Every structure is written in C-alpha cells, then in structure tokens.
Short mmCIF file of N, CA and C in Angstrom, two decimals:
data_model
loop_
_atom_site.label_atom_id
_atom_site.label_comp_id
_atom_site.label_asym_id
_atom_site.label_seq_id
_atom_site.Cartn_x
_atom_site.Cartn_y
_atom_site.Cartn_z
N UNK A 4 81.03 90.22 125.54
CA UNK A 4 80.82 89.47 124.31
C UNK A 4 81.74 89.97 123.19
N UNK A 5 81.91 91.32 123.08
CA UNK A 5 82.80 91.85 122.06
C UNK A 5 84.25 91.51 122.35
N UNK A 6 84.62 91.52 123.61
CA UNK A 6 86.00 91.19 123.98
C UNK A 6 86.30 89.74 123.61
N UNK A 7 85.38 88.85 123.89
CA UNK A 7 85.58 87.44 123.54
C UNK A 7 85.68 87.28 122.02
N UNK A 8 84.87 88.02 121.28
CA UNK A 8 84.93 87.97 119.81
C UNK A 8 86.31 88.41 119.31
N UNK A 9 86.85 89.49 119.90
CA UNK A 9 88.19 89.95 119.52
C UNK A 9 89.23 88.87 119.80
N UNK A 10 89.17 88.26 120.98
CA UNK A 10 90.13 87.22 121.36
C UNK A 10 90.01 86.00 120.44
N UNK A 11 88.79 85.66 120.04
CA UNK A 11 88.57 84.50 119.18
C UNK A 11 89.06 84.71 117.75
N UNK A 12 89.10 85.96 117.29
CA UNK A 12 89.38 86.22 115.88
C UNK A 12 90.72 86.90 115.59
N UNK A 13 91.33 87.52 116.57
CA UNK A 13 92.58 88.25 116.35
C UNK A 13 93.63 87.79 117.35
N UNK A 14 94.90 87.99 116.96
CA UNK A 14 96.00 87.65 117.86
C UNK A 14 97.13 88.63 117.66
N UNK A 15 97.93 88.84 118.72
CA UNK A 15 99.11 89.70 118.57
C UNK A 15 100.08 89.05 117.59
N UNK A 16 100.72 89.86 116.77
CA UNK A 16 101.68 89.33 115.80
C UNK A 16 102.67 90.43 115.44
N UNK A 17 103.91 90.25 115.85
CA UNK A 17 104.94 91.23 115.53
C UNK A 17 105.12 91.30 114.02
N UNK A 18 105.31 92.50 113.53
CA UNK A 18 105.62 92.68 112.11
C UNK A 18 104.42 92.65 111.19
N UNK A 19 103.22 92.66 111.71
CA UNK A 19 102.04 92.68 110.84
C UNK A 19 101.14 93.84 111.23
N UNK A 20 100.31 94.23 110.29
CA UNK A 20 99.36 95.31 110.56
C UNK A 20 98.09 95.07 109.77
N UNK A 21 97.02 95.62 110.28
CA UNK A 21 95.71 95.56 109.62
C UNK A 21 95.11 96.95 109.60
N UNK A 22 94.44 97.31 108.51
CA UNK A 22 93.77 98.62 108.49
C UNK A 22 92.74 98.71 109.61
N UNK A 23 92.71 99.85 110.28
CA UNK A 23 91.74 100.04 111.36
C UNK A 23 90.32 99.88 110.85
N UNK A 24 90.06 100.37 109.63
CA UNK A 24 88.70 100.28 109.09
C UNK A 24 88.29 98.83 108.86
N UNK A 25 89.25 97.95 108.58
CA UNK A 25 88.94 96.53 108.40
C UNK A 25 88.46 95.92 109.70
N UNK A 26 89.19 96.16 110.77
CA UNK A 26 88.79 95.61 112.07
C UNK A 26 87.42 96.15 112.46
N UNK A 27 87.21 97.43 112.25
CA UNK A 27 85.93 98.02 112.64
C UNK A 27 84.79 97.46 111.78
N UNK A 28 85.02 97.26 110.48
CA UNK A 28 83.96 96.70 109.63
C UNK A 28 83.67 95.25 110.01
N UNK A 29 84.70 94.48 110.38
CA UNK A 29 84.47 93.12 110.89
C UNK A 29 83.60 93.17 112.15
N UNK A 30 83.90 94.12 113.01
CA UNK A 30 83.17 94.28 114.26
C UNK A 30 81.70 94.65 113.99
N UNK A 31 81.48 95.59 113.09
CA UNK A 31 80.11 96.01 112.74
C UNK A 31 79.33 94.83 112.18
N UNK A 32 79.98 94.06 111.31
CA UNK A 32 79.32 92.87 110.74
C UNK A 32 78.95 91.88 111.85
N UNK A 33 79.87 91.66 112.78
CA UNK A 33 79.61 90.76 113.92
C UNK A 33 78.41 91.26 114.73
N UNK A 34 78.38 92.55 115.00
CA UNK A 34 77.27 93.12 115.78
C UNK A 34 75.94 92.95 115.04
N UNK A 35 75.93 93.22 113.74
CA UNK A 35 74.70 93.08 112.96
C UNK A 35 74.22 91.64 112.95
N UNK A 36 75.15 90.69 112.77
CA UNK A 36 74.78 89.27 112.72
C UNK A 36 74.25 88.77 114.06
N UNK A 37 74.70 89.38 115.16
CA UNK A 37 74.31 88.93 116.49
C UNK A 37 73.34 89.88 117.19
N UNK A 38 72.80 90.83 116.42
CA UNK A 38 71.83 91.80 116.95
C UNK A 38 72.35 92.53 118.18
N UNK A 39 73.61 92.97 118.08
CA UNK A 39 74.24 93.74 119.15
C UNK A 39 74.33 95.20 118.72
N UNK A 40 74.31 96.09 119.68
CA UNK A 40 74.47 97.51 119.40
C UNK A 40 75.96 97.83 119.34
N UNK A 41 76.49 98.21 118.16
CA UNK A 41 77.93 98.49 118.07
C UNK A 41 78.30 99.82 118.73
N UNK A 42 79.53 99.90 119.20
CA UNK A 42 80.06 101.17 119.71
C UNK A 42 80.64 101.94 118.53
N UNK A 43 80.88 103.23 118.70
CA UNK A 43 81.46 104.01 117.61
C UNK A 43 82.94 103.65 117.43
N UNK A 44 83.54 104.15 116.35
CA UNK A 44 84.91 103.78 116.00
C UNK A 44 85.91 104.16 117.09
N UNK A 45 85.72 105.32 117.72
CA UNK A 45 86.65 105.75 118.78
C UNK A 45 86.57 104.81 119.98
N UNK A 46 85.37 104.44 120.37
CA UNK A 46 85.20 103.52 121.50
C UNK A 46 85.73 102.13 121.15
N UNK A 47 85.57 101.72 119.89
CA UNK A 47 86.11 100.44 119.46
C UNK A 47 87.63 100.45 119.57
N UNK A 48 88.25 101.58 119.22
CA UNK A 48 89.70 101.71 119.36
C UNK A 48 90.15 101.52 120.79
N UNK A 49 89.40 102.08 121.73
CA UNK A 49 89.73 101.91 123.15
C UNK A 49 89.54 100.46 123.58
N UNK A 50 88.48 99.83 123.06
CA UNK A 50 88.20 98.44 123.39
C UNK A 50 89.32 97.52 122.90
N UNK A 51 89.73 97.69 121.67
CA UNK A 51 90.76 96.81 121.10
C UNK A 51 92.10 97.01 121.80
N UNK A 52 92.40 98.25 122.20
CA UNK A 52 93.65 98.50 122.93
C UNK A 52 93.61 97.93 124.34
N UNK A 53 92.42 97.80 124.91
CA UNK A 53 92.32 97.19 126.24
C UNK A 53 92.54 95.68 126.17
N UNK A 54 92.25 95.08 125.02
CA UNK A 54 92.44 93.63 124.84
C UNK A 54 93.87 93.34 124.39
N UNK A 55 94.38 94.12 123.44
CA UNK A 55 95.72 93.90 122.89
C UNK A 55 96.63 95.04 123.35
N UNK A 56 97.27 94.84 124.48
CA UNK A 56 98.15 95.86 125.05
C UNK A 56 99.37 96.05 124.14
N UNK A 57 99.83 97.26 124.03
CA UNK A 57 101.01 97.55 123.22
C UNK A 57 100.70 97.69 121.74
N UNK A 58 99.44 97.65 121.37
CA UNK A 58 99.05 97.83 119.97
C UNK A 58 99.38 99.26 119.55
N UNK A 59 99.99 99.40 118.38
CA UNK A 59 100.36 100.73 117.91
C UNK A 59 99.58 101.07 116.64
N UNK A 60 99.57 102.33 116.30
CA UNK A 60 98.89 102.80 115.09
C UNK A 60 99.93 103.36 114.14
N UNK A 61 99.78 103.01 112.86
CA UNK A 61 100.66 103.55 111.82
C UNK A 61 99.82 103.98 110.64
N UNK A 62 100.29 104.97 109.92
CA UNK A 62 99.61 105.39 108.70
C UNK A 62 100.40 104.84 107.53
N UNK A 63 99.78 103.96 106.76
CA UNK A 63 100.46 103.29 105.66
C UNK A 63 99.70 103.51 104.36
N UNK A 64 100.43 103.44 103.26
CA UNK A 64 99.85 103.61 101.94
C UNK A 64 100.52 104.76 101.22
N UNK A 65 100.17 104.90 99.95
CA UNK A 65 100.78 105.96 99.16
C UNK A 65 100.14 107.30 99.51
N UNK A 66 100.83 108.36 99.16
CA UNK A 66 100.33 109.70 99.44
C UNK A 66 98.95 109.88 98.80
N UNK A 67 98.03 110.39 99.54
CA UNK A 67 96.67 110.57 99.04
C UNK A 67 95.80 109.32 99.17
N UNK A 68 96.42 108.19 99.50
CA UNK A 68 95.66 106.94 99.65
C UNK A 68 96.11 106.21 100.91
N UNK A 69 96.57 106.95 101.91
CA UNK A 69 97.06 106.30 103.12
C UNK A 69 95.90 106.02 104.07
N UNK A 70 96.07 104.98 104.86
CA UNK A 70 95.06 104.59 105.83
C UNK A 70 95.75 104.27 107.15
N UNK A 71 95.03 104.48 108.23
CA UNK A 71 95.57 104.13 109.54
C UNK A 71 95.45 102.62 109.74
N UNK A 72 96.51 102.04 110.30
CA UNK A 72 96.57 100.60 110.56
C UNK A 72 96.88 100.36 112.03
N UNK A 73 96.36 99.25 112.55
CA UNK A 73 96.81 98.75 113.84
C UNK A 73 98.03 97.89 113.55
N UNK A 74 99.12 98.18 114.24
CA UNK A 74 100.38 97.49 114.02
C UNK A 74 100.63 96.53 115.18
N UNK A 75 100.86 95.25 114.85
CA UNK A 75 101.11 94.25 115.89
C UNK A 75 99.93 93.33 116.12
N UNK A 76 99.06 93.20 115.14
CA UNK A 76 97.88 92.34 115.27
C UNK A 76 97.57 91.71 113.91
N UNK A 77 96.98 90.52 113.96
CA UNK A 77 96.54 89.87 112.72
C UNK A 77 95.30 89.03 113.01
N UNK A 78 94.63 88.66 111.93
CA UNK A 78 93.48 87.75 112.04
C UNK A 78 94.04 86.36 112.29
N UNK A 79 93.46 85.65 113.23
CA UNK A 79 93.91 84.28 113.50
C UNK A 79 93.69 83.42 112.26
N UNK A 80 94.65 82.52 111.98
CA UNK A 80 94.52 81.68 110.77
C UNK A 80 93.22 80.87 110.73
N UNK A 81 92.73 80.43 111.88
CA UNK A 81 91.51 79.61 111.90
C UNK A 81 90.23 80.44 112.08
N UNK A 82 90.34 81.77 112.01
CA UNK A 82 89.17 82.63 112.20
C UNK A 82 88.24 82.56 110.99
N UNK A 83 86.93 82.59 111.24
CA UNK A 83 85.97 82.65 110.13
C UNK A 83 86.13 83.92 109.29
N UNK A 84 86.78 84.94 109.84
CA UNK A 84 87.00 86.18 109.10
C UNK A 84 87.92 85.95 107.90
N UNK A 85 88.71 84.89 107.91
CA UNK A 85 89.62 84.59 106.81
C UNK A 85 88.93 83.91 105.64
N UNK A 86 87.74 83.41 105.83
CA UNK A 86 87.04 82.70 104.75
C UNK A 86 86.61 83.66 103.65
N UNK A 87 86.95 83.31 102.43
CA UNK A 87 86.53 84.12 101.29
C UNK A 87 87.34 85.39 101.08
N UNK A 88 88.38 85.58 101.87
CA UNK A 88 89.23 86.76 101.72
C UNK A 88 90.50 86.34 101.01
N UNK A 89 90.89 87.04 99.92
CA UNK A 89 92.13 86.69 99.22
C UNK A 89 93.34 86.74 100.15
N UNK A 90 94.45 86.21 99.69
CA UNK A 90 95.67 86.12 100.49
C UNK A 90 96.13 87.44 101.08
N UNK A 91 96.98 87.34 102.04
CA UNK A 91 97.52 88.50 102.74
C UNK A 91 98.43 89.27 101.80
N UNK A 92 98.38 90.58 101.90
CA UNK A 92 99.19 91.42 101.02
C UNK A 92 100.45 91.91 101.72
N UNK A 93 101.42 92.26 100.92
CA UNK A 93 102.62 92.91 101.44
C UNK A 93 102.67 94.32 100.87
N UNK A 94 103.63 95.11 101.31
CA UNK A 94 103.72 96.51 100.92
C UNK A 94 103.78 96.69 99.41
N UNK A 95 104.47 95.81 98.68
CA UNK A 95 104.63 95.97 97.24
C UNK A 95 103.38 95.67 96.44
N UNK A 96 102.37 95.05 97.03
CA UNK A 96 101.15 94.71 96.30
C UNK A 96 100.31 95.96 96.08
N UNK A 97 99.38 95.85 95.15
CA UNK A 97 98.50 96.97 94.83
C UNK A 97 97.47 97.14 95.93
N UNK A 98 97.60 98.18 96.72
CA UNK A 98 96.73 98.42 97.88
C UNK A 98 95.30 98.67 97.44
N UNK A 99 95.11 99.33 96.31
CA UNK A 99 93.76 99.68 95.87
C UNK A 99 92.95 98.44 95.48
N UNK A 100 93.61 97.38 95.02
CA UNK A 100 92.90 96.17 94.62
C UNK A 100 92.29 95.45 95.79
N UNK A 101 92.95 95.49 96.94
CA UNK A 101 92.49 94.72 98.10
C UNK A 101 92.68 95.55 99.36
N UNK A 102 91.89 96.60 99.56
CA UNK A 102 92.12 97.48 100.70
C UNK A 102 91.72 96.92 102.05
N UNK A 103 90.95 95.82 102.10
CA UNK A 103 90.47 95.34 103.39
C UNK A 103 91.44 94.42 104.11
N UNK A 104 92.25 93.68 103.40
CA UNK A 104 93.10 92.68 104.04
C UNK A 104 94.55 93.00 103.72
N UNK A 105 95.28 93.56 104.63
CA UNK A 105 96.65 93.95 104.37
C UNK A 105 97.53 93.58 105.55
N UNK A 106 98.65 92.95 105.26
CA UNK A 106 99.66 92.69 106.27
C UNK A 106 100.98 93.20 105.72
N UNK A 107 101.72 93.92 106.54
CA UNK A 107 102.99 94.49 106.12
C UNK A 107 104.11 93.90 106.95
N UNK A 108 105.23 93.64 106.32
CA UNK A 108 106.41 93.17 107.04
C UNK A 108 107.11 94.36 107.67
N UNK A 109 107.65 94.19 108.87
CA UNK A 109 108.32 95.27 109.58
C UNK A 109 109.46 95.84 108.75
N UNK A 110 110.22 94.99 108.09
CA UNK A 110 111.39 95.46 107.34
C UNK A 110 110.99 96.33 106.16
N UNK A 111 109.74 96.26 105.73
CA UNK A 111 109.31 97.05 104.58
C UNK A 111 108.69 98.38 104.97
N UNK A 112 108.50 98.63 106.24
CA UNK A 112 107.87 99.86 106.69
C UNK A 112 108.96 100.84 107.10
N UNK A 113 109.03 102.02 106.43
CA UNK A 113 110.07 102.98 106.80
C UNK A 113 109.81 103.56 108.18
N UNK A 114 110.87 103.94 108.90
CA UNK A 114 110.69 104.58 110.20
C UNK A 114 109.92 105.89 110.04
N UNK A 115 109.33 106.35 111.11
CA UNK A 115 108.47 107.54 111.05
C UNK A 115 109.13 108.74 110.38
N UNK A 116 110.34 109.08 110.76
CA UNK A 116 110.99 110.29 110.27
C UNK A 116 111.59 110.16 108.89
N UNK A 117 111.47 109.00 108.25
CA UNK A 117 112.17 108.82 106.99
C UNK A 117 111.30 109.06 105.77
N UNK A 118 110.07 109.48 105.94
CA UNK A 118 109.22 109.69 104.77
C UNK A 118 109.68 110.93 104.02
N UNK A 119 109.47 110.91 102.71
CA UNK A 119 109.89 112.02 101.88
C UNK A 119 109.18 113.30 102.32
N UNK A 120 107.93 113.17 102.65
CA UNK A 120 107.14 114.33 103.04
C UNK A 120 107.71 115.01 104.27
N UNK A 121 108.05 114.23 105.30
CA UNK A 121 108.55 114.84 106.53
C UNK A 121 109.92 115.47 106.30
N UNK A 122 110.75 114.85 105.44
CA UNK A 122 112.06 115.44 105.16
C UNK A 122 111.91 116.75 104.41
N UNK A 123 111.01 116.77 103.42
CA UNK A 123 110.81 118.01 102.67
C UNK A 123 110.22 119.09 103.57
N UNK A 124 109.26 118.69 104.39
CA UNK A 124 108.61 119.65 105.28
C UNK A 124 109.59 120.27 106.25
N UNK A 125 110.47 119.47 106.82
CA UNK A 125 111.39 120.00 107.82
C UNK A 125 112.44 120.90 107.17
N UNK A 126 112.93 120.53 105.97
CA UNK A 126 113.96 121.36 105.34
C UNK A 126 113.36 122.67 104.85
N UNK A 127 112.11 122.63 104.36
CA UNK A 127 111.51 123.88 103.91
C UNK A 127 111.24 124.80 105.09
N UNK A 128 110.93 124.22 106.25
CA UNK A 128 110.72 125.03 107.45
C UNK A 128 112.03 125.69 107.85
N UNK A 129 113.13 124.95 107.78
CA UNK A 129 114.44 125.52 108.10
C UNK A 129 114.75 126.64 107.14
N UNK A 130 114.47 126.45 105.85
CA UNK A 130 114.74 127.48 104.85
C UNK A 130 113.92 128.73 105.15
N UNK A 131 112.65 128.56 105.49
CA UNK A 131 111.82 129.72 105.81
C UNK A 131 112.34 130.45 107.04
N UNK A 132 112.74 129.69 108.06
CA UNK A 132 113.28 130.32 109.27
C UNK A 132 114.58 131.04 108.96
N UNK A 133 115.45 130.42 108.15
CA UNK A 133 116.73 131.05 107.80
C UNK A 133 116.50 132.34 107.04
N UNK A 134 115.55 132.33 106.11
CA UNK A 134 115.26 133.53 105.33
C UNK A 134 114.71 134.63 106.24
N UNK A 135 113.84 134.26 107.16
CA UNK A 135 113.28 135.25 108.09
C UNK A 135 114.37 135.81 108.99
N UNK A 136 115.27 134.96 109.45
CA UNK A 136 116.36 135.41 110.31
C UNK A 136 117.28 136.35 109.54
N UNK A 137 117.53 136.03 108.27
CA UNK A 137 118.40 136.87 107.45
C UNK A 137 117.76 138.24 107.23
N UNK A 138 116.46 138.27 107.02
CA UNK A 138 115.77 139.54 106.83
C UNK A 138 115.82 140.37 108.11
N UNK A 139 115.64 139.72 109.26
CA UNK A 139 115.71 140.43 110.53
C UNK A 139 117.12 140.98 110.76
N UNK A 140 118.12 140.21 110.39
CA UNK A 140 119.50 140.64 110.59
C UNK A 140 119.83 141.83 109.70
N UNK A 141 119.24 141.88 108.51
CA UNK A 141 119.50 142.98 107.58
C UNK A 141 118.66 144.21 107.88
N UNK A 142 117.62 144.05 108.66
CA UNK A 142 116.72 145.18 108.94
C UNK A 142 117.44 146.36 109.57
N UNK A 143 118.25 146.19 110.62
CA UNK A 143 118.93 147.36 111.20
C UNK A 143 119.90 148.00 110.21
N UNK A 144 120.55 147.17 109.37
CA UNK A 144 121.50 147.70 108.41
C UNK A 144 120.77 148.57 107.40
N UNK A 145 119.61 148.12 106.96
CA UNK A 145 118.84 148.90 105.99
C UNK A 145 118.35 150.20 106.61
N UNK A 146 117.96 150.17 107.89
CA UNK A 146 117.49 151.38 108.55
C UNK A 146 118.63 152.37 108.70
N UNK A 147 119.81 151.89 109.08
CA UNK A 147 120.93 152.80 109.29
C UNK A 147 121.38 153.42 107.98
N UNK A 148 121.34 152.65 106.89
CA UNK A 148 121.74 153.22 105.61
C UNK A 148 120.70 154.23 105.12
N UNK A 149 119.43 154.01 105.46
CA UNK A 149 118.38 154.96 105.08
C UNK A 149 118.48 156.25 105.89
N UNK A 150 118.83 156.15 107.17
CA UNK A 150 118.86 157.33 108.03
C UNK A 150 120.09 158.19 107.75
N UNK A 151 121.16 157.62 107.22
CA UNK A 151 122.37 158.41 106.99
C UNK A 151 122.27 159.22 105.72
N UNK A 152 121.30 159.00 104.85
CA UNK A 152 121.22 159.76 103.61
C UNK A 152 120.36 160.97 103.70
#
C-alpha cells in the first residue's frame, strides 16, 4: 500500500530535489489518514530507494540551516500533495519561508567538493600537516645543537 502511494504521488525527475523530511511528513500524514502503522525514517528511506532506483541524497541549504534532500524526485503535478502548497522554490528563494516544498535546478547546485567549508577544511589540514612535518624535521637539528653545547 505504501509503495503504491509513493508511485501515485512522486515521480523521478532529473535536476530536482525534495527535502527528506518533507517526503517523510507526507508519508506520516498518509499513514495517519489511512490508519496505517508508519515505519521509522530509516526504513522509509530504504522503501523509497527500492521504488525509485538511483535516487541520491544531497545536503542543501545555508550553513547552519542545511537539510538532507532526495535528489532526482518530485511530487507529481496531479498529486493531491500539491494542493494548498505554494509554488516550487529554487535555490535563490528564501528557504526559511517555505522549508517543506523545495525544488533545486541542477545547474544551481555546486559539486560536492566545491563548498567553501570543504576547501577551507582541506587547506587547513594541509597547513597543520605541513607545520607538524616541519617541526619533526627540525627536531633532530634542535637535539644536535643542544647536545654539542
């Protein structure tokens, strides 16, 4: 029954994404309305991946306000889930105003390694390693200068 509900309301769509919490809240609402026992969020993730093969997960949003999204899926245009929900958002829109319904264009999503955070993190790690290596390299020199006096 849950698989049929997913097929009736969602479809694969390249270049779009939906917050994982949105899909799960839609699912919980469906279960409550139909007196079904919902599965937990982890099991729901396995269920949705079994229906939509190749579905990927991305973390989108500003630092401190990012959310995990399913990438490659959207709500079907004729789905009852679209009723009463404001229009689809793009990356430039205010995420905090409408956190439940979000679609992002592929061209607007930076590749994984291009975030400022990952670049800063990797360069600072290199700096720490370089400093540690320099200290190790100077250690024998310092010992030899201490022993000769």
